[in-house]
Amino acid sequence: MPSRATDAVQKFDSSRAAEYGEQSRIALAGYDACHELAACMLAARLGSGGAASILVAGAGGTGQEVLTAARLEPGWTFTAVDPSPEMLALTSAQVAQAGLSGRVRSVPGYVADLDPLERFDAATLIGVLHHLPGEADKAALLAGIAARLPAGAPLILACNYRPYASQPLLLKAWGERWRMQGADAATVAAKLGRIQQGAEPPASEQVVADLLGEAGFEAPLRFFSSLFWGAWIACRRAPD
Ligand SMILES: C[S@@+](CC[C@H](N)C(=O)[O-])C[C@H]1O[C@@H](n2cnc3c(N)ncnc32)[C@H](O)[C@@H]1O
């Protein structure tokens, strides 16, 4: 039985998870639609009604990838990997609240820390790539995922894919979205400053396709986009 201290931690995580989820849904217009379509794309590729093991890389935060896909496909199980124990704890709180803990293995750490012989039927990498500095780190993460997928297995990749300064109108519209949701001028300015100080997103959709190709994936198919954000499905190429 959970102790009172554990209960308190879970309540704290749940309220932080709710706040994080609210912010994520403002920052990405269509957040829920993107996650729903990601699950639908996986089911369309893998087939519905069966068992499948899904690698969820960068799973910390809302845990939405897991919640949405688990609801659609009761036979799927998930390995949720994230280097931030705090972010992973937020996801675990959501997973527990949804009664899904038995279907989710949480792994604090990096994809590279997983058993190199372990294979998954599919993987997701949502909201992570544009936070990584430089192309080498991005390429290494994609290669680590590719190494754990058999030929034909799908990856759902979603990230911002244009440098923010390259599209001033999109950036301004992103600020307007925060204002639309009630943020005052100082908060909007702070949000705009913060997003531009982070790591650079891939420079274009072509760069995303090149990164995926070099990691061992077939050409990606985009199924969602919203301002700077895109979401694609790409299948693992058969080895040469
Ligand atoms: C913005 S959150 C994404 C949350 C979630 N996937 C979603 O869609 O809401 C980015 C997450 O990526 C994680 N992360 C950072 N570097 C990573 C890496 N090299 N491999 C896997 N996850 C990473 C962070 O710890 C953080 O939890």
PDB file of C-alpha atoms and ligand atoms in Angstrom:
ATOM      1  CA  MET A   1       0.000   0.000   0.000  1.00  0.00           C
ATOM      2  CA  PRO A   2       1.447   3.440  -0.890  1.00  0.00           C
ATOM      3  CA  SER A   3       2.698   5.488   2.060  1.00  0.00           C
ATOM      4  CA  ARG A   4       1.377   8.943   2.849  1.00  0.00           C
ATOM      5  CA  ALA A   5       4.666  10.368   1.541  1.00  0.00           C
ATOM      6  CA  THR A   6       4.189   8.497  -1.766  1.00  0.00           C
ATOM      7  CA  ASP A   7       0.624   9.820  -1.972  1.00  0.00           C
ATOM      8  CA  ALA A   8       1.917  13.366  -1.477  1.00  0.00           C
ATOM      9  CA  VAL A   9       4.554  12.936  -4.182  1.00  0.00           C
ATOM     10  CA  GLN A  10       1.930  11.550  -6.569  1.00  0.00           C
ATOM     11  CA  LYS A  11      -0.432  14.461  -5.873  1.00  0.00           C
ATOM     12  CA  PHE A  12       2.417  16.927  -6.423  1.00  0.00           C
ATOM     13  CA  ASP A  13       3.385  15.202  -9.663  1.00  0.00           C
ATOM     14  CA  SER A  14      -0.236  15.140 -10.806  1.00  0.00           C
ATOM     15  CA  SER A  15      -0.724  18.865 -10.292  1.00  0.00           C
ATOM     16  CA  ARG A  16       2.594  19.636 -12.019  1.00  0.00           C
ATOM     17  CA  ALA A  17       1.604  17.253 -14.807  1.00  0.00           C
ATOM     18  CA  ALA A  18      -1.707  19.106 -15.209  1.00  0.00           C
ATOM     19  CA  GLU A  19       0.102  22.457 -15.409  1.00  0.00           C
ATOM     20  CA  TYR A  20       2.664  21.056 -17.855  1.00  0.00           C
ATOM     21  CA  GLY A  21      -0.144  19.602 -19.970  1.00  0.00           C
ATOM     22  CA  GLU A  22      -1.979  22.922 -20.057  1.00  0.00           C
ATOM     23  CA  GLN A  23       1.155  24.790 -21.204  1.00  0.00           C
ATOM     24  CA  SER A  24       1.969  22.137 -23.809  1.00  0.00           C
ATOM     25  CA  ARG A  25      -1.511  22.490 -25.301  1.00  0.00           C
ATOM     26  CA  ILE A  26      -1.053  26.254 -25.703  1.00  0.00           C
ATOM     27  CA  ALA A  27       2.475  25.960 -27.098  1.00  0.00           C
ATOM     28  CA  LEU A  28       1.331  23.419 -29.706  1.00  0.00           C
ATOM     29  CA  ALA A  29      -2.019  24.170 -31.300  1.00  0.00           C
ATOM     30  CA  GLY A  30      -3.494  20.754 -32.031  1.00  0.00           C
ATOM     31  CA  TYR A  31      -1.491  18.953 -29.335  1.00  0.00           C
ATOM     32  CA  ASP A  32      -4.209  16.350 -28.743  1.00  0.00           C
ATOM     33  CA  ALA A  33      -4.958  15.903 -32.445  1.00  0.00           C
ATOM     34  CA  CYS A  34      -1.252  15.285 -33.098  1.00  0.00           C
ATOM     35  CA  HIS A  35      -1.057  12.598 -30.409  1.00  0.00           C
ATOM     36  CA  GLU A  36      -4.312  11.002 -31.541  1.00  0.00           C
ATOM     37  CA  LEU A  37      -3.131  10.865 -35.144  1.00  0.00           C
ATOM     38  CA  ALA A  38       0.245   9.499 -34.030  1.00  0.00           C
ATOM     39  CA  ALA A  39      -1.554   6.578 -32.344  1.00  0.00           C
ATOM     40  CA  CYS A  40      -3.806   6.121 -35.399  1.00  0.00           C
ATOM     41  CA  MET A  41      -0.804   6.101 -37.756  1.00  0.00           C
ATOM     42  CA  LEU A  42       0.876   3.424 -35.633  1.00  0.00           C
ATOM     43  CA  ALA A  43      -2.272   1.302 -35.554  1.00  0.00           C
ATOM     44  CA  ALA A  44      -2.676   1.737 -39.318  1.00  0.00           C
ATOM     45  CA  ARG A  45       0.870   0.489 -39.859  1.00  0.00           C
ATOM     46  CA  LEU A  46       1.000  -2.259 -37.200  1.00  0.00           C
ATOM     47  CA  GLY A  47      -2.582  -3.422 -37.565  1.00  0.00           C
ATOM     48  CA  SER A  48      -5.207  -3.035 -34.866  1.00  0.00           C
ATOM     49  CA  GLY A  49      -6.234  -5.481 -32.178  1.00  0.00           C
ATOM     50  CA  GLY A  50      -2.881  -7.202 -31.671  1.00  0.00           C
ATOM     51  CA  ALA A  51       0.022  -7.068 -29.235  1.00  0.00           C
ATOM     52  CA  ALA A  52       2.934  -4.701 -29.818  1.00  0.00           C
ATOM     53  CA  SER A  53       5.762  -3.255 -27.765  1.00  0.00           C
ATOM     54  CA  ILE A  54       6.327   0.452 -28.261  1.00  0.00           C
ATOM     55  CA  LEU A  55       9.491   2.368 -27.402  1.00  0.00           C
ATOM     56  CA  VAL A  56       8.506   5.857 -26.239  1.00  0.00           C
ATOM     57  CA  ALA A  57      11.679   7.955 -26.299  1.00  0.00           C
ATOM     58  CA  GLY A  58      11.551  11.244 -24.400  1.00  0.00           C
ATOM     59  CA  ALA A  59       8.357  10.120 -22.689  1.00  0.00           C
ATOM     60  CA  GLY A  60       8.531  12.565 -19.801  1.00  0.00           C
ATOM     61  CA  GLY A  61       5.871  15.218 -19.279  1.00  0.00           C
ATOM     62  CA  THR A  62       2.243  14.565 -20.115  1.00  0.00           C
ATOM     63  CA  GLY A  63       2.695  10.917 -21.044  1.00  0.00           C
ATOM     64  CA  GLN A  64       0.188  11.674 -23.759  1.00  0.00           C
ATOM     65  CA  GLU A  65       1.804   9.327 -26.312  1.00  0.00           C
ATOM     66  CA  VAL A  66       1.262   6.436 -23.911  1.00  0.00           C
ATOM     67  CA  LEU A  67      -2.223   7.452 -22.755  1.00  0.00           C
ATOM     68  CA  THR A  68      -3.583   7.953 -26.268  1.00  0.00           C
ATOM     69  CA  ALA A  69      -2.066   4.843 -27.824  1.00  0.00           C
ATOM     70  CA  ALA A  70      -2.957   2.664 -24.819  1.00  0.00           C
ATOM     71  CA  ARG A  71      -6.596   3.760 -25.099  1.00  0.00           C
ATOM     72  CA  LEU A  72      -6.708   2.907 -28.814  1.00  0.00           C
ATOM     73  CA  GLU A  73      -4.872  -0.435 -28.537  1.00  0.00           C
ATOM     74  CA  PRO A  74      -5.385  -2.447 -25.322  1.00  0.00           C
ATOM     75  CA  GLY A  75      -2.799  -5.042 -26.444  1.00  0.00           C
ATOM     76  CA  TRP A  76       0.110  -2.624 -26.662  1.00  0.00           C
ATOM     77  CA  THR A  77       2.781  -2.257 -23.982  1.00  0.00           C
ATOM     78  CA  PHE A  78       5.206   0.641 -23.613  1.00  0.00           C
ATOM     79  CA  THR A  79       8.798   1.310 -22.581  1.00  0.00           C
ATOM     80  CA  ALA A  80       8.939   4.959 -21.524  1.00  0.00           C
ATOM     81  CA  VAL A  81      12.506   6.321 -21.595  1.00  0.00           C
ATOM     82  CA  ASP A  82      13.566   9.775 -20.440  1.00  0.00           C
ATOM     83  CA  PRO A  83      16.834  11.109 -18.963  1.00  0.00           C
ATOM     84  CA  SER A  84      14.960  13.463 -16.636  1.00  0.00           C
ATOM     85  CA  PRO A  85      13.650  11.625 -13.541  1.00  0.00           C
ATOM     86  CA  GLU A  86      11.374  14.603 -12.787  1.00  0.00           C
ATOM     87  CA  MET A  87       9.777  14.525 -16.245  1.00  0.00           C
ATOM     88  CA  LEU A  88       9.430  10.756 -16.126  1.00  0.00           C
ATOM     89  CA  ALA A  89       7.757  11.055 -12.716  1.00  0.00           C
ATOM     90  CA  LEU A  90       5.146  13.384 -14.247  1.00  0.00           C
ATOM     91  CA  THR A  91       4.380  10.748 -16.876  1.00  0.00           C
ATOM     92  CA  SER A  92       4.286   7.956 -14.295  1.00  0.00           C
ATOM     93  CA  ALA A  93       1.729   9.938 -12.281  1.00  0.00           C
ATOM     94  CA  GLN A  94      -0.511  10.260 -15.358  1.00  0.00           C
ATOM     95  CA  VAL A  95      -0.033   6.610 -16.279  1.00  0.00           C
ATOM     96  CA  ALA A  96      -0.920   5.517 -12.731  1.00  0.00           C
ATOM     97  CA  GLN A  97      -3.979   7.770 -12.675  1.00  0.00           C
ATOM     98  CA  ALA A  98      -5.181   6.161 -15.915  1.00  0.00           C
ATOM     99  CA  GLY A  99      -4.674   2.674 -14.412  1.00  0.00           C
ATOM    100  CA  LEU A 100      -2.032   1.794 -17.004  1.00  0.00           C
ATOM    101  CA  SER A 101       1.028   1.149 -14.820  1.00  0.00           C
ATOM    102  CA  GLY A 102       0.936  -2.577 -15.595  1.00  0.00           C
ATOM    103  CA  ARG A 103       1.478  -1.866 -19.294  1.00  0.00           C
ATOM    104  CA  VAL A 104       4.279   0.668 -18.948  1.00  0.00           C
ATOM    105  CA  ARG A 105       7.925   0.099 -18.064  1.00  0.00           C
ATOM    106  CA  SER A 106       9.626   3.351 -17.033  1.00  0.00           C
ATOM    107  CA  VAL A 107      13.338   3.641 -17.752  1.00  0.00           C
ATOM    108  CA  PRO A 108      15.133   6.699 -16.404  1.00  0.00           C
ATOM    109  CA  GLY A 109      18.014   7.304 -18.816  1.00  0.00           C
ATOM    110  CA  TYR A 110      18.791   7.399 -22.518  1.00  0.00           C
ATOM    111  CA  VAL A 111      17.789   5.141 -25.385  1.00  0.00           C
ATOM    112  CA  ALA A 112      21.460   4.169 -25.622  1.00  0.00           C
ATOM    113  CA  ASP A 113      21.200   2.743 -22.075  1.00  0.00           C
ATOM    114  CA  LEU A 114      18.652   0.137 -23.165  1.00  0.00           C
ATOM    115  CA  ASP A 115      19.775  -3.439 -23.824  1.00  0.00           C
ATOM    116  CA  PRO A 116      21.223  -3.274 -27.364  1.00  0.00           C
ATOM    117  CA  LEU A 117      19.616  -6.630 -28.167  1.00  0.00           C
ATOM    118  CA  GLU A 118      16.103  -5.547 -27.212  1.00  0.00           C
ATOM    119  CA  ARG A 119      13.758  -4.986 -30.169  1.00  0.00           C
ATOM    120  CA  PHE A 120      10.479  -3.046 -30.318  1.00  0.00           C
ATOM    121  CA  ASP A 121       7.638  -3.175 -32.816  1.00  0.00           C
ATOM    122  CA  ALA A 122       7.477   0.609 -33.112  1.00  0.00           C
ATOM    123  CA  ALA A 123       8.828   3.795 -31.536  1.00  0.00           C
ATOM    124  CA  THR A 124       7.833   7.395 -30.916  1.00  0.00           C
ATOM    125  CA  LEU A 125       9.989  10.487 -30.509  1.00  0.00           C
ATOM    126  CA  ILE A 126       7.620  13.370 -29.883  1.00  0.00           C
ATOM    127  CA  GLY A 127       8.696  16.858 -28.844  1.00  0.00           C
ATOM    128  CA  VAL A 128      12.339  15.956 -28.254  1.00  0.00           C
ATOM    129  CA  LEU A 129      14.521  16.436 -31.343  1.00  0.00           C
ATOM    130  CA  HIS A 130      14.372  20.247 -31.442  1.00  0.00           C
ATOM    131  CA  HIS A 131      15.611  20.383 -27.833  1.00  0.00           C
ATOM    132  CA  LEU A 132      18.865  18.614 -28.724  1.00  0.00           C
ATOM    133  CA  PRO A 133      21.837  20.798 -29.656  1.00  0.00           C
ATOM    134  CA  GLY A 134      23.446  20.241 -33.058  1.00  0.00           C
ATOM    135  CA  GLU A 135      22.924  17.583 -35.693  1.00  0.00           C
ATOM    136  CA  ALA A 136      25.298  15.035 -34.128  1.00  0.00           C
ATOM    137  CA  ASP A 137      23.123  14.593 -31.006  1.00  0.00           C
ATOM    138  CA  LYS A 138      19.977  14.440 -33.113  1.00  0.00           C
ATOM    139  CA  ALA A 139      21.543  11.839 -35.430  1.00  0.00           C
ATOM    140  CA  ALA A 140      22.802   9.741 -32.484  1.00  0.00           C
ATOM    141  CA  LEU A 141      19.356   9.562 -30.874  1.00  0.00           C
ATOM    142  CA  LEU A 142      17.676   8.580 -34.145  1.00  0.00           C
ATOM    143  CA  ALA A 143      20.362   5.939 -34.775  1.00  0.00           C
ATOM    144  CA  GLY A 144      19.845   4.536 -31.259  1.00  0.00           C
ATOM    145  CA  ILE A 145      16.132   4.165 -31.945  1.00  0.00           C
ATOM    146  CA  ALA A 146      16.717   2.675 -35.413  1.00  0.00           C
ATOM    147  CA  ALA A 147      19.082   0.080 -33.913  1.00  0.00           C
ATOM    148  CA  ARG A 148      16.223  -1.228 -31.755  1.00  0.00           C
ATOM    149  CA  LEU A 149      13.647  -1.573 -34.540  1.00  0.00           C
ATOM    150  CA  PRO A 150      13.386  -4.433 -37.060  1.00  0.00           C
ATOM    151  CA  ALA A 151      13.055  -3.659 -40.779  1.00  0.00           C
ATOM    152  CA  GLY A 152       9.644  -2.188 -41.581  1.00  0.00           C
ATOM    153  CA  ALA A 153       8.896  -1.045 -38.023  1.00  0.00           C
ATOM    154  CA  PRO A 154       7.467   2.494 -37.807  1.00  0.00           C
ATOM    155  CA  LEU A 155       8.815   5.518 -35.941  1.00  0.00           C
ATOM    156  CA  ILE A 156       6.597   8.483 -35.181  1.00  0.00           C
ATOM    157  CA  LEU A 157       8.754  11.611 -35.122  1.00  0.00           C
ATOM    158  CA  ALA A 158       7.311  14.987 -34.130  1.00  0.00           C
ATOM    159  CA  CYS A 159       9.274  18.172 -33.534  1.00  0.00           C
ATOM    160  CA  ASN A 160       9.706  21.784 -34.544  1.00  0.00           C
ATOM    161  CA  TYR A 161      11.512  21.818 -37.866  1.00  0.00           C
ATOM    162  CA  ARG A 162      12.227  25.422 -38.814  1.00  0.00           C
ATOM    163  CA  PRO A 163      14.620  27.852 -37.109  1.00  0.00           C
ATOM    164  CA  TYR A 164      12.354  30.268 -35.234  1.00  0.00           C
ATOM    165  CA  ALA A 165      14.020  33.404 -36.621  1.00  0.00           C
ATOM    166  CA  SER A 166      13.516  32.145 -40.180  1.00  0.00           C
ATOM    167  CA  GLN A 167       9.739  32.637 -40.013  1.00  0.00           C
ATOM    168  CA  PRO A 168       8.941  35.897 -38.142  1.00  0.00           C
ATOM    169  CA  LEU A 169       5.253  35.697 -39.060  1.00  0.00           C
ATOM    170  CA  LEU A 170       4.872  32.186 -37.628  1.00  0.00           C
ATOM    171  CA  LEU A 171       6.733  33.289 -34.508  1.00  0.00           C
ATOM    172  CA  LYS A 172       4.440  36.279 -34.094  1.00  0.00           C
ATOM    173  CA  ALA A 173       1.388  34.064 -34.555  1.00  0.00           C
ATOM    174  CA  TRP A 174       2.787  31.713 -31.881  1.00  0.00           C
ATOM    175  CA  GLY A 175       2.969  34.696 -29.503  1.00  0.00           C
ATOM    176  CA  GLU A 176      -0.583  35.683 -30.449  1.00  0.00           C
ATOM    177  CA  ARG A 177      -1.744  32.204 -29.490  1.00  0.00           C
ATOM    178  CA  TRP A 178      -0.394  32.717 -25.970  1.00  0.00           C
ATOM    179  CA  ARG A 179      -2.165  36.113 -25.860  1.00  0.00           C
ATOM    180  CA  MET A 180      -5.368  34.452 -27.087  1.00  0.00           C
ATOM    181  CA  GLN A 181      -5.148  32.046 -24.112  1.00  0.00           C
ATOM    182  CA  GLY A 182      -4.868  34.958 -21.650  1.00  0.00           C
ATOM    183  CA  ALA A 183      -1.100  35.603 -21.370  1.00  0.00           C
ATOM    184  CA  ASP A 184      -0.181  39.261 -20.720  1.00  0.00           C
ATOM    185  CA  ALA A 185       2.374  41.133 -22.863  1.00  0.00           C
ATOM    186  CA  ALA A 186       5.309  40.441 -20.505  1.00  0.00           C
ATOM    187  CA  THR A 187       4.541  36.713 -20.442  1.00  0.00           C
ATOM    188  CA  VAL A 188       4.262  36.575 -24.234  1.00  0.00           C
ATOM    189  CA  ALA A 189       7.608  38.402 -24.587  1.00  0.00           C
ATOM    190  CA  ALA A 190       9.223  35.999 -22.108  1.00  0.00           C
ATOM    191  CA  LYS A 191       7.824  32.973 -24.012  1.00  0.00           C
ATOM    192  CA  LEU A 192       9.131  34.352 -27.323  1.00  0.00           C
ATOM    193  CA  GLY A 193      12.546  34.995 -25.773  1.00  0.00           C
ATOM    194  CA  ARG A 194      12.751  31.528 -24.237  1.00  0.00           C
ATOM    195  CA  ILE A 195      11.797  29.572 -27.356  1.00  0.00           C
ATOM    196  CA  GLN A 196      14.497  31.364 -29.357  1.00  0.00           C
ATOM    197  CA  GLN A 197      17.180  30.694 -26.746  1.00  0.00           C
ATOM    198  CA  GLY A 198      16.671  26.934 -26.841  1.00  0.00           C
ATOM    199  CA  ALA A 199      18.500  24.513 -29.112  1.00  0.00           C
ATOM    200  CA  GLU A 200      17.932  24.908 -32.857  1.00  0.00           C
ATOM    201  CA  PRO A 201      15.272  22.768 -34.513  1.00  0.00           C
ATOM    202  CA  PRO A 202      16.291  20.895 -37.676  1.00  0.00           C
ATOM    203  CA  ALA A 203      16.653  23.570 -40.359  1.00  0.00           C
ATOM    204  CA  SER A 204      13.929  22.265 -42.694  1.00  0.00           C
ATOM    205  CA  GLU A 205      11.712  19.311 -43.494  1.00  0.00           C
ATOM    206  CA  GLN A 206      14.441  18.140 -45.893  1.00  0.00           C
ATOM    207  CA  VAL A 207      16.923  18.093 -42.997  1.00  0.00           C
ATOM    208  CA  VAL A 208      14.457  15.973 -40.992  1.00  0.00           C
ATOM    209  CA  ALA A 209      14.220  13.550 -43.922  1.00  0.00           C
ATOM    210  CA  ASP A 210      18.037  13.501 -44.278  1.00  0.00           C
ATOM    211  CA  LEU A 211      18.523  12.815 -40.552  1.00  0.00           C
ATOM    212  CA  LEU A 212      16.004   9.965 -40.730  1.00  0.00           C
ATOM    213  CA  GLY A 213      17.580   8.579 -43.903  1.00  0.00           C
ATOM    214  CA  GLU A 214      21.076   8.604 -42.404  1.00  0.00           C
ATOM    215  CA  ALA A 215      19.770   6.844 -39.271  1.00  0.00           C
ATOM    216  CA  GLY A 216      18.312   4.005 -41.382  1.00  0.00           C
ATOM    217  CA  PHE A 217      14.713   5.013 -42.076  1.00  0.00           C
ATOM    218  CA  GLU A 218      12.733   5.176 -45.325  1.00  0.00           C
ATOM    219  CA  ALA A 219      11.444   8.554 -46.536  1.00  0.00           C
ATOM    220  CA  PRO A 220       9.061  10.021 -43.934  1.00  0.00           C
ATOM    221  CA  LEU A 221       5.396  10.819 -44.532  1.00  0.00           C
ATOM    222  CA  ARG A 222       4.119  13.947 -42.780  1.00  0.00           C
ATOM    223  CA  PHE A 223       0.646  13.589 -41.249  1.00  0.00           C
ATOM    224  CA  PHE A 224       0.399  16.729 -39.099  1.00  0.00           C
ATOM    225  CA  SER A 225       1.750  20.260 -38.977  1.00  0.00           C
ATOM    226  CA  SER A 226       1.145  23.354 -36.837  1.00  0.00           C
ATOM    227  CA  LEU A 227       3.251  26.553 -37.172  1.00  0.00           C
ATOM    228  CA  PHE A 228       6.868  25.369 -36.575  1.00  0.00           C
ATOM    229  CA  TRP A 229       5.819  21.802 -35.733  1.00  0.00           C
ATOM    230  CA  GLY A 230       5.598  18.719 -37.918  1.00  0.00           C
ATOM    231  CA  ALA A 231       4.832  15.035 -37.300  1.00  0.00           C
ATOM    232  CA  TRP A 232       5.921  12.189 -39.569  1.00  0.00           C
ATOM    233  CA  ILE A 233       5.868   8.423 -39.794  1.00  0.00           C
ATOM    234  CA  ALA A 234       9.007   6.736 -41.132  1.00  0.00           C
ATOM    235  CA  CYS A 235       9.668   3.004 -41.362  1.00  0.00           C
ATOM    236  CA  ARG A 236      12.934   1.251 -40.597  1.00  0.00           C
ATOM    237  CA  ARG A 237      14.795   0.383 -43.793  1.00  0.00           C
ATOM    238  CA  ALA A 238      15.943  -3.195 -44.345  1.00  0.00           C
ATOM    239  CA  PRO A 239      19.717  -3.481 -43.856  1.00  0.00           C
ATOM    240  CA  ASP A 240      21.735  -3.248 -47.159  1.00  0.00           C
TER     241      ASP A 240
HETATM  242  C1  LIG B   1       9.087  18.663 -24.309  1.00  0.00           C
HETATM  243  S1  LIG B   1       9.363  17.150 -23.483  1.00  0.00           S
HETATM  244  C2  LIG B   1       8.408  16.067 -24.514  1.00  0.00           C
HETATM  245  C3  LIG B   1       7.323  15.440 -23.783  1.00  0.00           C
HETATM  246  C4  LIG B   1       6.434  14.427 -24.445  1.00  0.00           C
HETATM  247  N1  LIG B   1       7.103  13.547 -25.374  1.00  0.00           N
HETATM  248  C5  LIG B   1       5.252  15.133 -25.057  1.00  0.00           C
HETATM  249  O1  LIG B   1       4.993  14.941 -26.229  1.00  0.00           O
HETATM  250  O2  LIG B   1       4.593  15.889 -24.368  1.00  0.00           O
HETATM  251  C6  LIG B   1      10.972  16.681 -23.992  1.00  0.00           C
HETATM  252  C7  LIG B   1      11.510  15.498 -23.216  1.00  0.00           C
HETATM  253  O3  LIG B   1      12.671  14.989 -23.887  1.00  0.00           O
HETATM  254  C8  LIG B   1      13.570  14.533 -22.897  1.00  0.00           C
HETATM  255  N2  LIG B   1      14.913  14.394 -23.474  1.00  0.00           N
HETATM  256  C9  LIG B   1      15.914  15.295 -23.550  1.00  0.00           C
HETATM  257  N3  LIG B   1      16.992  14.756 -24.149  1.00  0.00           N
HETATM  258  C10 LIG B   1      16.672  13.488 -24.485  1.00  0.00           C
HETATM  259  C11 LIG B   1      17.364  12.420 -25.118  1.00  0.00           C
HETATM  260  N4  LIG B   1      18.603  12.535 -25.558  1.00  0.00           N
HETATM  261  N5  LIG B   1      16.706  11.242 -25.270  1.00  0.00           N
HETATM  262  C12 LIG B   1      15.438  11.088 -24.850  1.00  0.00           C
HETATM  263  N6  LIG B   1      14.731  12.073 -24.245  1.00  0.00           N
HETATM  264  C13 LIG B   1      15.337  13.252 -24.068  1.00  0.00           C
HETATM  265  C14 LIG B   1      13.460  15.583 -21.804  1.00  0.00           C
HETATM  266  O4  LIG B   1      13.930  15.117 -20.566  1.00  0.00           O
HETATM  267  C15 LIG B   1      11.961  15.862 -21.794  1.00  0.00           C
HETATM  268  O5  LIG B   1      11.265  15.074 -20.878  1.00  0.00           O
END
